Coordinates of C-alpha atoms in Angstrom, one line a residue:
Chain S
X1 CA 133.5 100.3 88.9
X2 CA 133.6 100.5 92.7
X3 CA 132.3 103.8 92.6
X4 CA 129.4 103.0 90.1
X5 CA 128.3 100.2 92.3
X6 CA 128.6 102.1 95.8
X7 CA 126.1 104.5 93.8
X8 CA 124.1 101.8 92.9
X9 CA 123.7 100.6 96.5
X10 CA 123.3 104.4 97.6
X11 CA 120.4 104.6 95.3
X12 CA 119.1 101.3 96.5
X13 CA 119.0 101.9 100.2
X14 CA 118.2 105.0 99.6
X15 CA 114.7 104.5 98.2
X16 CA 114.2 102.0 100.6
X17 CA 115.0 103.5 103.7
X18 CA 112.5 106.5 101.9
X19 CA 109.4 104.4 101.2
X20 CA 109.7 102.9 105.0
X21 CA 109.7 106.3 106.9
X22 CA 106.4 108.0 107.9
X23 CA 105.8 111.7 106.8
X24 CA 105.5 114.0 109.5
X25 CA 102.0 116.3 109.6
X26 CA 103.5 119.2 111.6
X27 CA 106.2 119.8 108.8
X28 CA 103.5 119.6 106.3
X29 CA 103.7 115.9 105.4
X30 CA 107.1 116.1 103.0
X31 CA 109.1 113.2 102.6
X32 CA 112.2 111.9 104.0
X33 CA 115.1 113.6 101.7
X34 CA 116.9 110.3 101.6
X35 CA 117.3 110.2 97.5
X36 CA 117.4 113.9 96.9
X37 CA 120.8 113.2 99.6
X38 CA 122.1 111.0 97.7
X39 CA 121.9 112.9 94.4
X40 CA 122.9 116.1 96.1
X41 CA 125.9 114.3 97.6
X42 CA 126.8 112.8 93.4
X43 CA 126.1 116.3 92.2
X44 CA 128.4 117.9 94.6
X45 CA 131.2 115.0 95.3
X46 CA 131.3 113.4 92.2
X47 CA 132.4 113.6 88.2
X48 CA 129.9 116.2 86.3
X49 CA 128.8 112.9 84.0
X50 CA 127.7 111.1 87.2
X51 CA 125.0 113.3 88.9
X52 CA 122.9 113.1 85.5
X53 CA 122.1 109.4 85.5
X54 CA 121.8 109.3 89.5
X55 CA 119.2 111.6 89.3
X56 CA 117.1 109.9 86.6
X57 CA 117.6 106.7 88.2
X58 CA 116.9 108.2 92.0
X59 CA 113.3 109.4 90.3
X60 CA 112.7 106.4 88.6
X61 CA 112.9 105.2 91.9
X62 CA 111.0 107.4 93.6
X63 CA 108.2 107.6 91.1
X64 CA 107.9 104.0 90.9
X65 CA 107.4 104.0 95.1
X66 CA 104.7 106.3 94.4
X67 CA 101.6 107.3 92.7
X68 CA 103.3 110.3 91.2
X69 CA 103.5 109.8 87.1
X70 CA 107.1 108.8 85.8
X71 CA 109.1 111.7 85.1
X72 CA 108.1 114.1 88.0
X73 CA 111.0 113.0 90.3
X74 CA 113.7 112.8 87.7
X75 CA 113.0 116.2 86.8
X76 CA 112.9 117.6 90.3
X77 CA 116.0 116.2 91.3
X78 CA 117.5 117.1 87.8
X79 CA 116.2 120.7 89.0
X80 CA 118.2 120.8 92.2
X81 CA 121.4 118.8 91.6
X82 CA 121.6 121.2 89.0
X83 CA 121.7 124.0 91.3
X84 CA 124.1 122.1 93.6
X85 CA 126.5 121.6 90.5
X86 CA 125.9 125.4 89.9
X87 CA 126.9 126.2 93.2
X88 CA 129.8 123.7 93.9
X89 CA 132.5 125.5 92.2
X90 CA 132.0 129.0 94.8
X91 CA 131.2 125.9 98.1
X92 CA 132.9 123.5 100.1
X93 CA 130.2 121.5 100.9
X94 CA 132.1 119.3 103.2
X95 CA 131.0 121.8 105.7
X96 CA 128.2 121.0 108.2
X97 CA 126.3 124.4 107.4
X98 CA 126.7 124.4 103.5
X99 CA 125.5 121.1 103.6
X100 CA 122.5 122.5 105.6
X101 CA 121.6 125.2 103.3
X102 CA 122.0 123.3 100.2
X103 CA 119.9 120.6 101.8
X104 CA 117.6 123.4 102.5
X105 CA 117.7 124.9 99.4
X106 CA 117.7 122.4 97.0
X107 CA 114.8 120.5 98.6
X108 CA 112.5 123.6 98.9
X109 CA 113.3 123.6 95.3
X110 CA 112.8 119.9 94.4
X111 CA 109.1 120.1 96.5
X112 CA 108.2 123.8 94.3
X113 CA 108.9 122.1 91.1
X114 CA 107.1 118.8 92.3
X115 CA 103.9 120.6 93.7
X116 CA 103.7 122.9 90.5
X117 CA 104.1 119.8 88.2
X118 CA 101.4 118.0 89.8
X119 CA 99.1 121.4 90.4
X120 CA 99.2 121.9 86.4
X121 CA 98.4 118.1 85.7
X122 CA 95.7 118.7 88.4
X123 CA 97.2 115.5 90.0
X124 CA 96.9 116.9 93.7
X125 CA 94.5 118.7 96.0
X126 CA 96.3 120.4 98.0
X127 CA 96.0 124.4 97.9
X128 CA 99.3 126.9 97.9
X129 CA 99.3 127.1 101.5
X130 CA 99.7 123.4 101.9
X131 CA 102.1 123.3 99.0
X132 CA 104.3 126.2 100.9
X133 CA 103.7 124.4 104.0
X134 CA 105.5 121.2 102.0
X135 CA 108.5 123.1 100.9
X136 CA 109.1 124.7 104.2
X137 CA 108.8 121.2 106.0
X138 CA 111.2 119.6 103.5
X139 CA 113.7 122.5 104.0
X140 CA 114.0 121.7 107.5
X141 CA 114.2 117.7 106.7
X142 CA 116.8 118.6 104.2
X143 CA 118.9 120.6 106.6
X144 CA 119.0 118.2 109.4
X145 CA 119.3 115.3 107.3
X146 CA 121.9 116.6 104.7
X147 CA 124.8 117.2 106.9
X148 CA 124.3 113.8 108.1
X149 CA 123.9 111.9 104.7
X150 CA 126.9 113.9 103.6
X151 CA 128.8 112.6 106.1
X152 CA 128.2 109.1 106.1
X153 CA 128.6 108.2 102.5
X154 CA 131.9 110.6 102.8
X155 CA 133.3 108.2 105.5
X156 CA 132.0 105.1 103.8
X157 CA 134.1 106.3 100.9
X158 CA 137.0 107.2 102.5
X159 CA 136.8 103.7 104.1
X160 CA 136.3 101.9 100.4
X161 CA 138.7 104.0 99.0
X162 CA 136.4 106.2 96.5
X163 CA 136.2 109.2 97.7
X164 CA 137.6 111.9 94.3
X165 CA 139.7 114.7 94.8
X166 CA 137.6 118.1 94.8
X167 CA 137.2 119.1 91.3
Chain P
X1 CA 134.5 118.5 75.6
X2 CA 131.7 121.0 75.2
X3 CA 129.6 118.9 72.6
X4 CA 129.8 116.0 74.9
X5 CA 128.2 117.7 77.6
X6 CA 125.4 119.4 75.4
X7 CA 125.4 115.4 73.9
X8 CA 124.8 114.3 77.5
X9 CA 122.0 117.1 78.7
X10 CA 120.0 116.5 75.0
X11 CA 119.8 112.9 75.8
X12 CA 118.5 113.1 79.6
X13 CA 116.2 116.1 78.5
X14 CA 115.1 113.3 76.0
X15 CA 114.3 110.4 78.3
X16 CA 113.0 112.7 80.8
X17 CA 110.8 113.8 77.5
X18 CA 109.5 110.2 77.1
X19 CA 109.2 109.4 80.4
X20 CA 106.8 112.1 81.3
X21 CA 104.7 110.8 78.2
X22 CA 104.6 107.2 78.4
X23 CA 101.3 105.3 78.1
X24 CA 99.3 104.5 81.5
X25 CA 99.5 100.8 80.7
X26 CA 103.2 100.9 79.9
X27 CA 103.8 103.5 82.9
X28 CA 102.2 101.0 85.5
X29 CA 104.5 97.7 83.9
X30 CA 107.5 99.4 84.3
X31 CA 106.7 100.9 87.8
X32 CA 105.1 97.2 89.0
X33 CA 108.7 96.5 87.4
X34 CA 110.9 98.2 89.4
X35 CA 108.4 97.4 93.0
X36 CA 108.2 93.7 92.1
X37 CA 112.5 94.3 92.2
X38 CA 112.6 95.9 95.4
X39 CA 110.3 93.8 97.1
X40 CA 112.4 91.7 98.6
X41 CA 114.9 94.3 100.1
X42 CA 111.5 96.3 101.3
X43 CA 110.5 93.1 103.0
X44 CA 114.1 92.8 104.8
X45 CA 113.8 96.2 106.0
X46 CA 110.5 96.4 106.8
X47 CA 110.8 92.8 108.4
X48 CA 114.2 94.5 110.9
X49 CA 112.1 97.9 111.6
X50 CA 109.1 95.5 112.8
X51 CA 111.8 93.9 114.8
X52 CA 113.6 96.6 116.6
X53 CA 109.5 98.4 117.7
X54 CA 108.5 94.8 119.1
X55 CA 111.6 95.3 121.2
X56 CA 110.7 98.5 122.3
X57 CA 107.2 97.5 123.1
X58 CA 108.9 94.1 124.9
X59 CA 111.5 96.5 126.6
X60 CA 108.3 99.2 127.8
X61 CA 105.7 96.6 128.8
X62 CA 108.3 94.4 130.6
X63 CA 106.8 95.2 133.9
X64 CA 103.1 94.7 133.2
X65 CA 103.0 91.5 131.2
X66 CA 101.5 89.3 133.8
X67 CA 98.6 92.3 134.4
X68 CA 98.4 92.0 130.3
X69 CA 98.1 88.6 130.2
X70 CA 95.7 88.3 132.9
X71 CA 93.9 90.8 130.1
X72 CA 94.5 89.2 127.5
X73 CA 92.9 85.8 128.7
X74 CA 89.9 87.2 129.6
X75 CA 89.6 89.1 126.4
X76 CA 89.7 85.5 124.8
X77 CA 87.3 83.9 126.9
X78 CA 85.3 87.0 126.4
X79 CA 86.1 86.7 122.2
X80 CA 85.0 82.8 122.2
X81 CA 81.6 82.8 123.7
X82 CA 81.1 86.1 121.6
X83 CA 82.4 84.0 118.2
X84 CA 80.0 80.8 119.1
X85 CA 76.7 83.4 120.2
X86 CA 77.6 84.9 116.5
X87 CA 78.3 81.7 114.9
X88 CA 74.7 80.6 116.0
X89 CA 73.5 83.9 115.1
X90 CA 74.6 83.4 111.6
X91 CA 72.9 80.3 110.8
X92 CA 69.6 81.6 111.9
X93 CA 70.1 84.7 109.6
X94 CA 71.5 82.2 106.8
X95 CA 68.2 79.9 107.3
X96 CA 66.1 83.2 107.4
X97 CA 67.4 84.3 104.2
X98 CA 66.7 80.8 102.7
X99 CA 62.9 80.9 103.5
X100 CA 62.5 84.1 102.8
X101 CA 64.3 83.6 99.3
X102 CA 66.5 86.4 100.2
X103 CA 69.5 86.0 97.7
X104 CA 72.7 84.6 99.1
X105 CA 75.4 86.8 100.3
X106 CA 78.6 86.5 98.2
X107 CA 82.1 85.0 99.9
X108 CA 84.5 86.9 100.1
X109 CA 88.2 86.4 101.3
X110 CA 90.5 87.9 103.5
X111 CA 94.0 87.6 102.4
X112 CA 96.6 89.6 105.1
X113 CA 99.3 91.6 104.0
X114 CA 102.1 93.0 105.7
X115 CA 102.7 96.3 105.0
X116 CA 106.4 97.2 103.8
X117 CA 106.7 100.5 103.0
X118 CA 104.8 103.7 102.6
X119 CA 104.7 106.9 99.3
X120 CA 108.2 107.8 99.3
X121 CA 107.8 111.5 97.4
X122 CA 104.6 112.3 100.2
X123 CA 102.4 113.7 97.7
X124 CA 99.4 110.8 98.4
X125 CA 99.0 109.0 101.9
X126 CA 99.5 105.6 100.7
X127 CA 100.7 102.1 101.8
X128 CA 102.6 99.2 100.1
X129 CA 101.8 96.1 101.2
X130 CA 103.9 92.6 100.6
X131 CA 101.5 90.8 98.4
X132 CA 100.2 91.4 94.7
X133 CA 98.4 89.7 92.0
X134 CA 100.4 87.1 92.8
X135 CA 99.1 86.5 96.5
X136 CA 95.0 87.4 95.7
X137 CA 95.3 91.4 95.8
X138 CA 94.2 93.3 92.9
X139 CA 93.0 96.8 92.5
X140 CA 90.1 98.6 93.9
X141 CA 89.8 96.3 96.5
X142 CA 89.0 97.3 100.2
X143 CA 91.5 96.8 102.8
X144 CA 91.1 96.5 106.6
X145 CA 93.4 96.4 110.1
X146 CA 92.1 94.9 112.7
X147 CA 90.5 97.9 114.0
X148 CA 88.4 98.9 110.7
X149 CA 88.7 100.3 107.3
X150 CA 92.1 101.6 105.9
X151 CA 91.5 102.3 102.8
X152 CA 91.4 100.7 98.9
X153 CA 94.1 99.4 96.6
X154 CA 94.4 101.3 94.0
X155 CA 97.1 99.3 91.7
X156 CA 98.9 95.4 91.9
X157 CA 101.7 94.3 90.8
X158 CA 102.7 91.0 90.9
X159 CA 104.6 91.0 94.0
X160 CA 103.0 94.2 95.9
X161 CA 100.1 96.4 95.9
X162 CA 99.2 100.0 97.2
X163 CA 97.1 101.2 99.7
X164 CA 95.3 104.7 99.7
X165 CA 94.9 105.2 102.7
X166 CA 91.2 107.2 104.0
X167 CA 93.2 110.0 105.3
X168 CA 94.3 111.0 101.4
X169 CA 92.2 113.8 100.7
X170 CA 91.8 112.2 97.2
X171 CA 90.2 108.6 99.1
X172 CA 86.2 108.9 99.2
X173 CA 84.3 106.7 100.8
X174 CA 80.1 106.4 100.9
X175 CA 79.0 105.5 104.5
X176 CA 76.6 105.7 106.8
X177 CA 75.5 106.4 110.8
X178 CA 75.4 103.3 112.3
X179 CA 72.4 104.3 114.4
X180 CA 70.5 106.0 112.4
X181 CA 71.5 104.9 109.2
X182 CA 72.0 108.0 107.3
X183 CA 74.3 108.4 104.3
X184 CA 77.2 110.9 103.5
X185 CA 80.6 111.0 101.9
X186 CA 83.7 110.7 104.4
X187 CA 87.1 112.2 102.3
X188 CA 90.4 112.7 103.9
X189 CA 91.1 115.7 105.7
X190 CA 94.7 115.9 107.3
X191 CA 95.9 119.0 108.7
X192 CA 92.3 120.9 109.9
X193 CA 91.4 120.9 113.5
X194 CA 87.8 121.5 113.8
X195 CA 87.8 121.3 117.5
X196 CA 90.9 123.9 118.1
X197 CA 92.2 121.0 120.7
X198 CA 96.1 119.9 118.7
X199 CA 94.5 116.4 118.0
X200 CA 93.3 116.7 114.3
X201 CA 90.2 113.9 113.0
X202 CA 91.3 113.0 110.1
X203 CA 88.3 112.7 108.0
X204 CA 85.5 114.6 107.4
X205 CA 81.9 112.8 106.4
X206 CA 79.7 115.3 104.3
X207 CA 76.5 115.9 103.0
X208 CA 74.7 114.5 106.0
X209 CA 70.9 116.3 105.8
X210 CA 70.6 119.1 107.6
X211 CA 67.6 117.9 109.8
X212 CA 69.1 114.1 110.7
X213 CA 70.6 114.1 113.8
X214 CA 74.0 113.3 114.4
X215 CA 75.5 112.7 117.7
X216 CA 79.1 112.5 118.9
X217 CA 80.1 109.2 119.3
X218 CA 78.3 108.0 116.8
X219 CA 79.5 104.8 114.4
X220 CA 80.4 105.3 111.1
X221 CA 80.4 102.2 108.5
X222 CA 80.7 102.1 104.8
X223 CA 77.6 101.7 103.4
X224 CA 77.8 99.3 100.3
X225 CA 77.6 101.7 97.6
X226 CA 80.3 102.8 95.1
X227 CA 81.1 98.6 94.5
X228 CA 84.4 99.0 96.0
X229 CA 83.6 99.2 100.3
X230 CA 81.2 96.1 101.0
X231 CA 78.8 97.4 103.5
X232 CA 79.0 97.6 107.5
X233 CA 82.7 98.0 107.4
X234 CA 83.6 99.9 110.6
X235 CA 85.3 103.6 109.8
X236 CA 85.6 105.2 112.5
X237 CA 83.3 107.3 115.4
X238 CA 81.7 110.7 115.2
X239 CA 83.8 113.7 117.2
X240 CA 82.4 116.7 116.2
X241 CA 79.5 117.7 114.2
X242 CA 79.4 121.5 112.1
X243 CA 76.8 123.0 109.6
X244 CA 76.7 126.2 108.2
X245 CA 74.0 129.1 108.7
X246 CA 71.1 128.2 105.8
X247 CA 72.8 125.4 104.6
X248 CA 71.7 122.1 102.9
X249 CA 73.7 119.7 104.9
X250 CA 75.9 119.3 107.6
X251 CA 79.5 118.0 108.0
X252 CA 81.1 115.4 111.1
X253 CA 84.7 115.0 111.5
X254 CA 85.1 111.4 111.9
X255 CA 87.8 109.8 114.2
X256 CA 89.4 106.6 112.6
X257 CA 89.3 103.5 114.3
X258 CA 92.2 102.0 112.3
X259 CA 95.7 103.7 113.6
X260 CA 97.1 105.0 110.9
X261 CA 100.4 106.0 112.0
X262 CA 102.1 102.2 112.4
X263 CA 100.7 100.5 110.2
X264 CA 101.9 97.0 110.3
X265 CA 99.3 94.4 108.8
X266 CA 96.5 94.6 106.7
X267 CA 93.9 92.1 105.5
X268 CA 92.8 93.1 101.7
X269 CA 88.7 91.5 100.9
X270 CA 89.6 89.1 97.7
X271 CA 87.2 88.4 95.1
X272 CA 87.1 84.5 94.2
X273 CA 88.4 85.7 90.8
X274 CA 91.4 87.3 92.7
X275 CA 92.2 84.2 94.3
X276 CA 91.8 82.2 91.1
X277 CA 93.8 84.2 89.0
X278 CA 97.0 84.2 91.9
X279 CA 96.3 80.3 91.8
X280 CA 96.7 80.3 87.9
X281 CA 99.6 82.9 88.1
X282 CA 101.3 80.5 90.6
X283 CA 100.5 77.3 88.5
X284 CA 102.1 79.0 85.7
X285 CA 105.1 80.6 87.7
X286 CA 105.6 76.7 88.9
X287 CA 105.2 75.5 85.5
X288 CA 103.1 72.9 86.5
X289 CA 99.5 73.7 85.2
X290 CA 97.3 71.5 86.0
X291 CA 95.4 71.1 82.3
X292 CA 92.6 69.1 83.3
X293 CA 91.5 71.1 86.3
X294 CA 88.3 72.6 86.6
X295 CA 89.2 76.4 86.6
X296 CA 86.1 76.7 89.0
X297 CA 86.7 74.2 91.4
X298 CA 89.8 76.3 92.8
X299 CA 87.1 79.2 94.4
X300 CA 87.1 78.1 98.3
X301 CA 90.4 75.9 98.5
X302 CA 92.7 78.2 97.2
X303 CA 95.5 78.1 99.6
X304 CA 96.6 81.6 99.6
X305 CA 99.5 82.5 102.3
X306 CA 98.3 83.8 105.1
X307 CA 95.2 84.5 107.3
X308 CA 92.2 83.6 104.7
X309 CA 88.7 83.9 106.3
X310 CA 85.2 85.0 104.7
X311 CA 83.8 87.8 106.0
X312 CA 80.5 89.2 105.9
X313 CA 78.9 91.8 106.9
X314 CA 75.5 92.6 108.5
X315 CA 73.9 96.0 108.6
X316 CA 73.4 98.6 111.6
X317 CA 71.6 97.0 114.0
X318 CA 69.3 99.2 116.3
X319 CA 71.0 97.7 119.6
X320 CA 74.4 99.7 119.2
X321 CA 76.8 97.6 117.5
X322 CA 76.8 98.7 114.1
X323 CA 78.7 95.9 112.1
X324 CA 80.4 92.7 112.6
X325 CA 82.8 91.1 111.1
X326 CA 82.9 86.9 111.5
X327 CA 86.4 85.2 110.0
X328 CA 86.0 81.9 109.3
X329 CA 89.3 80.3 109.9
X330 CA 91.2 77.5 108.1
X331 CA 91.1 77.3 104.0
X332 CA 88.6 74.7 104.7
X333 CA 86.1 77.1 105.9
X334 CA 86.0 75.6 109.3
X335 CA 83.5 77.6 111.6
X336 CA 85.6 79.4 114.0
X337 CA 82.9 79.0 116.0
X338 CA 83.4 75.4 116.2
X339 CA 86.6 75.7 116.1
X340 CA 85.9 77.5 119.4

């Protein structure tokens, strides 16, 4: 129950904290990776049933923030905490630089499948270059920002007692 | 084991399924849902950022606060005998426009917003601001800082409402030279550098004839068409101009007068049928509907929270300044001239 609900607040503060910081033009205007973190962190850190719902509720989140259509971010995330699940059995991503690369990766990925979802529905203006721009720019967010993310909610769980043996 | 996890990945598939299909109308209850929810906690957070920059600022400007409010005094000694020379302005126009059976200007209302949060995917350059339905904001409404135009709501919930802001490539706006009075298009053009110099304008007005002239420095204002922008709104100033060999029209990158980049408050224009409807919407939150009341008598009391004023606009004027924009303070429509 205490896990649910630290997830729940995760998700919470998480789209908050999102919504309130600016993008940043030189990376190409891509968003702070503070939801795709949290999911990542689920998808790698916690049971396989967990990272599913987390997802769907981090894009409901996100979607609703937004002008995107519902659906867009649930799948995107879907998309990369799948990857992170993929990959967690060969990983330890309690290390700094798999954290970084999986941040890297997985939010490339998340901003490909986001920009080609709302290229098809016509939904954006923005040309390939921009869109390439995007990913790039949100690899670099992800890979500062995962390591960090990763380790604060690892320490808030060691300190509430949730953190789950590596599966 | 195995059917249980196909049982789980069928099942998100399918909500994922519906979700990408929902109805507009049902899409934008459940998204003005899930804001109206967060709303409060966006309000904290917003509330303690505001907090900790006004500390910075206090911290950096420590040293030249009696230079600044030396400044600052004269600016509102300045502001005052600017407010009663406009105030006294206005009633001549206002008589004018009587005998010359010019038809009356409509109110409208400024209701100020703070704004709480921003898009969080990044895909559109948009704001959220604190008030909705509920406070007098509803969609397609223009929305100003105290420097100039900012943009237009383009959908209200009860509790918030977003902002696109002019710098979204996808925001268009109709305006026109202040000087000269000639018309183009201004859209949202982040990233480009026309000038090669690291400091991007971020909008770009188009389809400006090819034979007006078009200075830099020039003031752009909306221009009143379109329904949305009323007219001699400031946008911004004129920092370069390009046209293209045989061409119909030229282009001018426009430099925004409103900053962009910390966005704090916001006034949205209301329509009197805005502010009626968030008066109803609160009678009927409050349970305490007043049954015999006029519906139309609410129109210029309505006691929305926060700044209210009426603004209006006038047209370039040949001198230089190219719009103005008198608030009328107090719900009472007190003159701030008199006021003064």
């Amino acid at each position: 129950m205490m896990a649910f609900l630290l997830m729940v607040f995760w998700l919470l503060v998480g789209g908050t904290v999102q919504a309130l910081i600016p993008t940043w033009g030189h990376l190409g205007e891509p968003a702070f990776p503070v939801l795709l973190g949290v999911v990542l962190y689920v998808a790698t850190h916690k049971k396989a049933r967990h990272f599913m719902w987390v997802a769907l509720t981090a894009g409901v989140l996100a979607d609703a923030m937004s002008l995107v259509p519902f659906g867009v971010s649930s799948l995107s995330f879907l998309a990369s905490a799948t990857v992170a699940m993929v990959l967690r059995e060969d990983f330890y991503p309690d290390r700094a630089v798999v954290a970084m690369a999986l941040g890297a990766l997985c939010c490339a990925a998340s901003t490909l499948v986001m920009g080609m979802l709302l290229q098809t529905w016509g939904l954006t203006t923005l040309g390939a270059q921009a869109v390439l721009t995007r990913m790039g720019g949100s690899a670099v967010l992800g890979a500062v920002i995962m390591p960090l993310l990763f380790a604060l909610l690892r320490s808030m769980e060691r300190y509430l007692g949730t953190l789950e043996a590596r599966i | 084991m195995k059917e249980k996890k196909w049982i789980a990945i069928c099942i998100v598939a399918l909500v994922v399924l519906v979700m990408l299909n929902l109805p507009d109308a049902t899409s934008a209850r459940v998204k003005g849902a899930v804001r109206d929810g967060l709303s409060p906690l966006q309000l904290v957070a917003s509330g303690g950022m505001r907090e900790v920059r006004e500390i910075i600022r206090y911290i950096r400007g420590l040293g030249d606060l009696a230079q600044e409010n030396r400044a600052l005094t004269e600016e509102v000694a300045h502001l005052r005998g600017e407010v009663r020379r406009l105030a006294e302005a206005e009633r001549d126009n206002e008589n004018l426009r009587k005998q010359m059976g010019f038809r009356q200007r409509s109110a409208r209302r400024l209701v100020s917003c703070e704004v709480v949060g921003r898009d969080s995917t990044g895909w559109w350059q948009t704001a959220r601001l604190d008030k909705g339905v509920e406070g007098g904001v509803a969609a397609d409404r223009a929305v100003l800082t105290a420097d100039g135009l900012m943009g237009r709501t383009v959908s209200a919930s009860g509790r918030t409402a977003d902002v696109l802001l002019l710098t979204d490539p996808s925001c268009k706006v109709s305006v026109q030279l202040a000087q000269t009075a000639v018309f183009g298009v201004l859209q949202g053009a982040t990233g480009e550098d026309p000038a090669g110099e690291g400091k991007a304008p971020l909008c770009r007005m188009d389809y400006i004839p090819r034979l007006e002239s078009v200075r830099i420095g020039d003031e752009v204002v909306t221009s009143g068409l379109g329904g949305i922008f009323p007219r001699g709104l400031l946008v911004g100033h004129v920092v370069a101009v390009e046209s293209e060999e045989g061409g119909l029209y030229q282009s001018a990158w426009v430099e925004l007068s409103a900053e962009m980049g910390l966005l704090e408050y916001a006034f949205v224009i209301a329509t009197d049928e805005d502010l009626q409807r968030a008066h109803e919407l609160r009678l009927a939150g409050e349970g305490t509907a007043d049954e015999s009341g006029d519906a139309s008598d609410v129109g210029g009391d309505v006691d929305v929270e926060g700044t209210e004023g009426e603004v209006s606009q006038a047209g370039p004027q040949p001198g230089g300044a190219g719009c103005w924009l008198a608030l009328r303070a107090g719900p009472s429509g007190e003159d701030a001239g008199g006021a003064a």
